[in-house]
Amino acid sequence: MNRTLVVVLNWNGIDDTLECLDALEAQTHDAFDVLVIDNGSAGDDVARLRARGGSFVLHTEPTNLGFAGGVNVGIRRALAEGYEAIALLNNDATPDPTWLESLDAALERTGASIATGLMVRRSEDPDLDGTIDTAGDAVSTWGMPFPRFRGLAAHDAPEQGPVFSASGGASLFRADLFRDIGLFDERFFAYFEDIDIGFRARLRGHAIVYDPAAVAHHRIGATSGRIPGFTVRQNFQNLPILVTKNVPKGLRSMIVPRFILLYGAMLAKATLTGSAKPAWSGMRRGLRLAATHGREERRRIQGSRTAHARDIDAMLTHDLPPEQRGMRKLRRVIRKH
């Protein structure tokens, strides 16, 4: 088994974090340590973590570094201390006892650099509880990422196999991957930073696999839901950066025009449905960052890529994301005329 550091990020979510730690203590993997990073919590989270004790290390940050910045603290520590793998686990996710062992086995069986599993929703809504949150992440030829099989019953989860990317909420990464491609991009702060890592990994020829035997139960939105408009703002900010950095030259003529059309449609919908302020704020910041940071990172990423554009194209979903029902209707109307 790979010697692994499991990184759990806490931000004002102590009840979830304590439950997560309980689940980690039941893991069957026998070569891992747990690092809890408190990301500038305002309440008594740190005091309660210290009072709990147990077999984990606590690291505290004075301010909220976001998901990307927070987990980077753990990844740097893992690299410095010689861990072979780093597992990232949301504090609002409770893994089954064989979760980490199954991910580790997937890495060893396939030689992949990233392994992800099945995240199942925990919800008070009976229509959502027990449904799939994600079975690995996909990216559409319209430039949009999306969680695979979201909303289906867990028993309909797909079989193991390659996926375009992996959720940062419950996945295992070889330490050498970060030595090769670098850490999470902290300009994302939160949302799509895991897709960015997956895209960058694929551009360097790393494999990413999914195994449904690795199950984690996720209380979706437990952290981001505390900040009104946060998810909308971050989505509109980070999507242009993601596309600018990562879409290789051979695919830009196909993906970028579609992305602009879909992004504009999403912005119009957000404006009409009461989310105009965070959507436009995110869009403005996202375009600025894409033009500056994104273009600079693009030169570095594309200059060092080893994968051909056709390799990336083979892993893309050649359709609109499943949730884009409005765009599907518009496309049908356009095709009729």
Coordinates of C-alpha atoms in Angstrom, one line a residue:
M1 CA 0.0 0.0 0.0
N2 CA 1.1 3.5 -0.7
R3 CA 2.0 5.5 2.4
T4 CA -0.7 8.2 2.3
L5 CA -1.5 11.5 3.9
V6 CA -5.3 12.1 4.0
V7 CA -5.9 15.9 4.0
V8 CA -9.2 17.1 5.5
L9 CA -10.0 20.8 5.2
N10 CA -12.2 22.4 7.9
W11 CA -13.8 25.8 7.7
N12 CA -16.6 26.5 10.3
G13 CA -17.8 22.9 9.8
I14 CA -16.7 21.2 13.0
D15 CA -19.7 18.8 13.4
D16 CA -19.1 17.5 9.8
T17 CA -15.4 17.3 10.4
L18 CA -15.7 15.2 13.6
E19 CA -18.0 12.8 11.8
C20 CA -15.5 12.6 9.0
L21 CA -12.7 11.8 11.4
D22 CA -14.8 9.0 13.0
A23 CA -15.2 7.4 9.6
L24 CA -11.4 7.7 8.8
E25 CA -10.6 5.8 12.0
A26 CA -12.5 2.8 10.6
Q27 CA -10.5 2.7 7.4
T28 CA -9.0 -0.7 6.4
H29 CA -5.9 0.9 4.8
D30 CA -3.0 0.3 7.1
A31 CA -0.5 3.0 6.0
F32 CA -2.1 6.4 6.3
D33 CA -2.0 9.5 8.4
V34 CA -4.6 12.2 8.7
L35 CA -3.9 15.9 8.6
V36 CA -6.8 18.3 9.5
I37 CA -6.2 21.9 8.2
D38 CA -8.4 24.5 9.9
N39 CA -8.8 27.2 7.3
G40 CA -9.3 30.2 9.5
S41 CA -12.5 29.1 11.3
A42 CA -14.2 31.9 13.3
G43 CA -15.8 29.8 16.1
D44 CA -14.6 27.1 18.5
D45 CA -13.7 24.6 15.8
V46 CA -10.0 24.5 16.7
A47 CA -10.7 24.1 20.4
R48 CA -13.1 21.2 19.7
L49 CA -10.6 19.5 17.4
R50 CA -7.9 19.7 20.1
A51 CA -10.4 18.5 22.7
R52 CA -11.3 15.5 20.5
G53 CA -7.7 14.3 20.2
G54 CA -7.1 11.1 18.3
S55 CA -4.7 9.9 15.6
F56 CA -4.6 13.0 13.5
V57 CA -2.4 16.1 13.1
L58 CA -4.0 19.5 13.3
H59 CA -2.7 22.5 11.3
T60 CA -4.3 25.9 11.7
E61 CA -4.3 28.8 9.2
P62 CA -5.1 32.4 10.4
T63 CA -7.3 33.1 7.3
N64 CA -9.4 31.2 4.8
L65 CA -7.2 30.1 2.0
G66 CA -10.0 28.6 0.0
F67 CA -10.1 25.0 -1.0
A68 CA -7.1 25.2 -3.4
G69 CA -4.9 27.1 -1.0
G70 CA -5.9 25.0 2.0
V71 CA -5.2 21.6 0.4
N72 CA -1.9 22.9 -1.0
V73 CA -0.8 23.3 2.6
G74 CA -1.3 19.6 3.1
I75 CA 0.2 18.6 -0.2
R76 CA 3.4 20.6 0.5
R77 CA 3.6 18.8 3.8
A78 CA 3.1 15.4 2.2
L79 CA 5.8 16.1 -0.4
A80 CA 8.3 17.3 2.3
E81 CA 7.7 14.3 4.5
G82 CA 8.0 11.7 1.7
Y83 CA 4.4 10.4 1.5
E84 CA 3.8 8.4 -1.7
A85 CA 0.2 9.5 -2.1
I86 CA -2.2 12.3 -0.9
A87 CA -5.9 11.7 -0.4
L88 CA -8.2 14.7 -0.4
L89 CA -11.4 14.3 1.5
N90 CA -14.2 16.9 2.1
N91 CA -14.9 17.3 5.7
D92 CA -18.7 16.9 4.9
A93 CA -17.9 13.4 3.3
T94 CA -18.0 10.2 5.3
P95 CA -16.1 7.4 3.6
D96 CA -17.0 3.7 3.8
P97 CA -14.3 1.7 5.6
T98 CA -12.7 0.4 2.4
W99 CA -12.7 3.8 0.7
L100 CA -9.0 4.5 0.9
E101 CA -7.9 0.9 0.4
S102 CA -10.0 0.7 -2.8
L103 CA -8.6 3.9 -4.2
D104 CA -5.0 2.7 -3.4
A105 CA -5.7 -0.6 -5.1
A106 CA -7.0 1.2 -8.2
L107 CA -3.8 3.2 -8.5
E108 CA -1.7 0.0 -8.2
R109 CA -3.9 -2.0 -10.5
T110 CA -3.9 0.5 -13.3
G111 CA -0.7 2.5 -12.8
A112 CA -2.8 5.7 -12.9
S113 CA -1.8 8.9 -11.2
I114 CA -5.3 9.8 -9.8
A115 CA -8.0 7.5 -8.5
T116 CA -11.5 8.6 -7.6
G117 CA -14.6 6.8 -6.4
L118 CA -18.4 7.0 -6.0
M119 CA -19.7 10.0 -4.0
V120 CA -23.3 9.4 -2.9
R121 CA -25.5 12.2 -1.6
R122 CA -26.6 12.5 2.0
S123 CA -29.7 14.7 2.1
E124 CA -32.8 15.3 4.2
D125 CA -34.7 15.3 0.9
P126 CA -35.7 11.7 0.3
D127 CA -35.6 12.3 -3.5
L128 CA -31.9 13.2 -3.3
D129 CA -30.7 11.0 -0.4
G130 CA -28.8 8.0 -1.7
T131 CA -28.4 9.3 -5.3
I132 CA -25.1 9.8 -7.0
D133 CA -23.3 13.1 -6.4
T134 CA -20.5 12.2 -8.8
A135 CA -18.9 9.1 -10.4
G136 CA -15.8 11.0 -11.5
D137 CA -15.9 14.2 -13.5
A138 CA -16.4 14.8 -17.2
V139 CA -15.7 17.7 -19.5
S140 CA -17.9 18.5 -22.5
T141 CA -16.8 19.7 -25.9
W142 CA -18.7 22.8 -25.0
G143 CA -15.9 23.5 -22.4
M144 CA -18.1 22.7 -19.4
P145 CA -17.2 20.2 -16.7
F146 CA -19.9 18.2 -15.0
P147 CA -20.2 15.3 -12.5
R148 CA -21.0 12.0 -14.2
F149 CA -24.3 10.3 -13.4
R150 CA -25.4 12.9 -10.9
G151 CA -28.9 12.3 -9.7
L152 CA -29.1 8.6 -10.6
A153 CA -29.6 5.9 -7.9
A154 CA -26.4 4.6 -6.5
H155 CA -27.1 1.1 -7.8
D156 CA -27.0 2.6 -11.3
A157 CA -23.4 3.7 -10.9
P158 CA -21.1 2.8 -13.8
E159 CA -18.4 0.2 -13.7
Q160 CA -14.8 1.0 -13.1
G161 CA -12.8 2.6 -15.8
P162 CA -11.0 5.8 -17.0
V163 CA -12.5 9.2 -16.4
F164 CA -11.5 12.7 -17.6
S165 CA -11.0 14.1 -14.1
A166 CA -11.6 13.4 -10.4
S167 CA -13.4 15.2 -7.6
G168 CA -11.2 17.0 -5.1
G169 CA -13.8 15.9 -2.5
A170 CA -12.8 12.3 -2.3
S171 CA -9.9 11.2 -4.4
L172 CA -6.3 9.8 -4.2
F173 CA -3.3 11.4 -6.0
R174 CA 0.2 10.1 -6.4
A175 CA 2.7 12.5 -4.9
D176 CA 4.8 12.4 -8.0
L177 CA 1.9 13.9 -10.0
F178 CA 2.2 17.2 -8.1
R179 CA 6.0 17.1 -8.5
D180 CA 5.3 16.9 -12.2
I181 CA 2.5 19.4 -12.8
G182 CA 2.5 21.6 -9.7
L183 CA -0.1 22.1 -7.0
F184 CA -3.7 23.4 -7.2
D185 CA -4.1 26.8 -8.7
E186 CA -5.0 29.1 -5.8
R187 CA -6.5 31.7 -8.1
F188 CA -9.5 29.4 -8.4
F189 CA -10.0 29.6 -4.6
A190 CA -12.9 27.1 -4.8
Y191 CA -14.8 25.3 -7.6
F192 CA -13.2 23.7 -10.7
E193 CA -9.7 23.6 -9.2
D194 CA -10.0 19.8 -9.3
I195 CA -11.0 19.8 -13.0
D196 CA -8.0 22.1 -13.6
I197 CA -5.7 19.5 -11.9
G198 CA -7.3 16.7 -13.9
F199 CA -6.9 18.6 -17.2
R200 CA -3.3 19.5 -16.5
A201 CA -2.6 15.9 -15.5
R202 CA -4.1 14.6 -18.8
L203 CA -2.1 17.2 -20.8
R204 CA 1.0 15.6 -19.3
G205 CA -0.1 12.1 -20.1
H206 CA -1.2 11.0 -16.7
A207 CA -4.1 8.5 -16.4
I208 CA -7.1 9.0 -14.1
V209 CA -9.4 6.2 -13.1
Y210 CA -12.7 5.7 -11.3
D211 CA -13.7 2.7 -9.1
P212 CA -17.2 2.5 -7.6
A213 CA -15.8 0.3 -4.8
A214 CA -14.5 3.5 -3.2
V215 CA -17.6 5.0 -1.7
A216 CA -18.0 8.3 0.2
H217 CA -21.3 9.8 1.4
H218 CA -21.4 13.6 0.8
R219 CA -23.6 16.2 2.3
I220 CA -23.4 18.4 -0.7
G221 CA -23.0 22.2 -0.3
A222 CA -22.5 22.0 3.4
T223 CA -19.7 24.5 3.3
S224 CA -20.4 26.7 0.2
G225 CA -24.1 27.0 1.1
R226 CA -23.2 29.2 4.1
I227 CA -22.2 32.1 1.8
P228 CA -25.1 33.5 -0.4
G229 CA -24.1 33.7 -4.0
F230 CA -20.7 32.1 -3.5
T231 CA -21.2 29.1 -5.8
V232 CA -22.6 31.3 -8.6
R233 CA -19.8 33.8 -8.4
Q234 CA -17.1 31.2 -8.3
N235 CA -18.6 29.2 -11.2
F236 CA -18.7 32.3 -13.5
Q237 CA -15.2 33.4 -12.3
N238 CA -13.4 30.1 -12.8
L239 CA -14.8 28.7 -16.0
P240 CA -13.1 31.2 -18.3
I241 CA -9.8 30.6 -16.5
L242 CA -10.2 26.8 -16.8
V243 CA -10.8 27.0 -20.6
T244 CA -8.1 29.5 -21.3
K245 CA -5.4 27.6 -19.4
N246 CA -6.1 24.1 -20.6
V247 CA -7.8 23.6 -23.9
P248 CA -5.0 22.7 -26.4
K249 CA -4.6 24.4 -29.7
G250 CA -6.0 21.6 -31.7
L251 CA -9.3 21.8 -29.9
R252 CA -9.8 25.5 -29.4
S253 CA -11.6 26.1 -32.7
M254 CA -14.2 23.5 -31.6
I255 CA -14.5 24.2 -27.9
V256 CA -14.1 28.0 -27.5
P257 CA -17.0 29.2 -29.7
R258 CA -19.3 26.7 -28.1
F259 CA -18.1 27.7 -24.6
I260 CA -18.8 31.4 -25.3
L261 CA -22.3 30.6 -26.5
L262 CA -23.1 28.4 -23.5
Y263 CA -21.4 30.7 -21.0
G264 CA -23.5 33.6 -22.3
A265 CA -26.7 31.6 -22.1
M266 CA -25.8 30.7 -18.5
L267 CA -25.2 34.3 -17.6
A268 CA -28.5 35.3 -19.1
K269 CA -30.3 32.7 -17.1
A270 CA -28.6 33.7 -13.9
T271 CA -29.6 37.3 -14.6
L272 CA -33.2 36.4 -15.1
T273 CA -33.5 34.1 -12.1
G274 CA -32.2 36.5 -9.4
S275 CA -28.5 35.7 -9.4
A276 CA -27.3 38.7 -11.5
K277 CA -25.0 40.3 -9.0
P278 CA -22.8 37.3 -8.2
A279 CA -22.9 36.0 -11.8
W280 CA -21.8 39.3 -13.3
S281 CA -19.2 39.9 -10.6
G282 CA -17.7 36.5 -11.2
M283 CA -17.8 37.0 -14.9
R284 CA -15.9 40.3 -14.7
R285 CA -13.2 38.9 -12.4
G286 CA -13.0 35.7 -14.4
L287 CA -12.4 37.4 -17.7
R288 CA -9.7 39.6 -16.1
L289 CA -8.0 36.6 -14.6
A290 CA -8.3 34.6 -17.8
A291 CA -6.6 37.4 -19.7
T292 CA -3.7 37.7 -17.3
H293 CA -3.1 34.7 -15.1
G294 CA -4.8 32.3 -17.5
R295 CA -2.8 33.3 -20.5
E296 CA 0.5 33.2 -18.6
E297 CA -0.3 29.7 -17.2
R298 CA -1.4 28.6 -20.7
R299 CA 2.0 29.3 -22.1
R300 CA 3.6 27.1 -19.3
I301 CA 1.1 24.3 -19.4
Q302 CA 0.8 24.0 -23.2
G303 CA 4.5 24.4 -23.6
S304 CA 5.2 21.3 -21.5
R305 CA 2.3 19.1 -22.6
T306 CA 3.1 15.6 -23.8
A307 CA -0.5 14.5 -24.8
H308 CA -1.7 15.1 -28.3
A309 CA -5.0 17.0 -28.8
R310 CA -6.6 13.9 -30.1
D311 CA -5.8 12.1 -26.8
I312 CA -7.7 14.8 -24.9
D313 CA -10.5 14.8 -27.5
A314 CA -11.0 11.0 -27.0
M315 CA -11.7 11.6 -23.3
L316 CA -14.2 14.5 -23.8
T317 CA -17.9 14.1 -23.8
H318 CA -19.1 15.1 -27.3
D319 CA -22.4 16.6 -26.2
L320 CA -23.8 19.3 -24.0
P321 CA -23.6 18.6 -20.3
P322 CA -26.7 16.7 -19.1
E323 CA -28.1 19.6 -17.1
Q324 CA -28.2 22.0 -20.0
R325 CA -31.8 21.3 -20.9
G326 CA -32.4 24.9 -22.2
M327 CA -29.5 24.8 -24.6
R328 CA -30.6 21.4 -25.8
K329 CA -34.0 22.8 -26.7
L330 CA -32.4 25.8 -28.5
R331 CA -30.1 23.5 -30.4
R332 CA -33.1 21.4 -31.6
V333 CA -34.9 24.6 -32.8
I334 CA -31.8 25.8 -34.7
R335 CA -31.3 22.4 -36.4
K336 CA -34.9 22.4 -37.6
H337 CA -34.3 25.7 -39.4

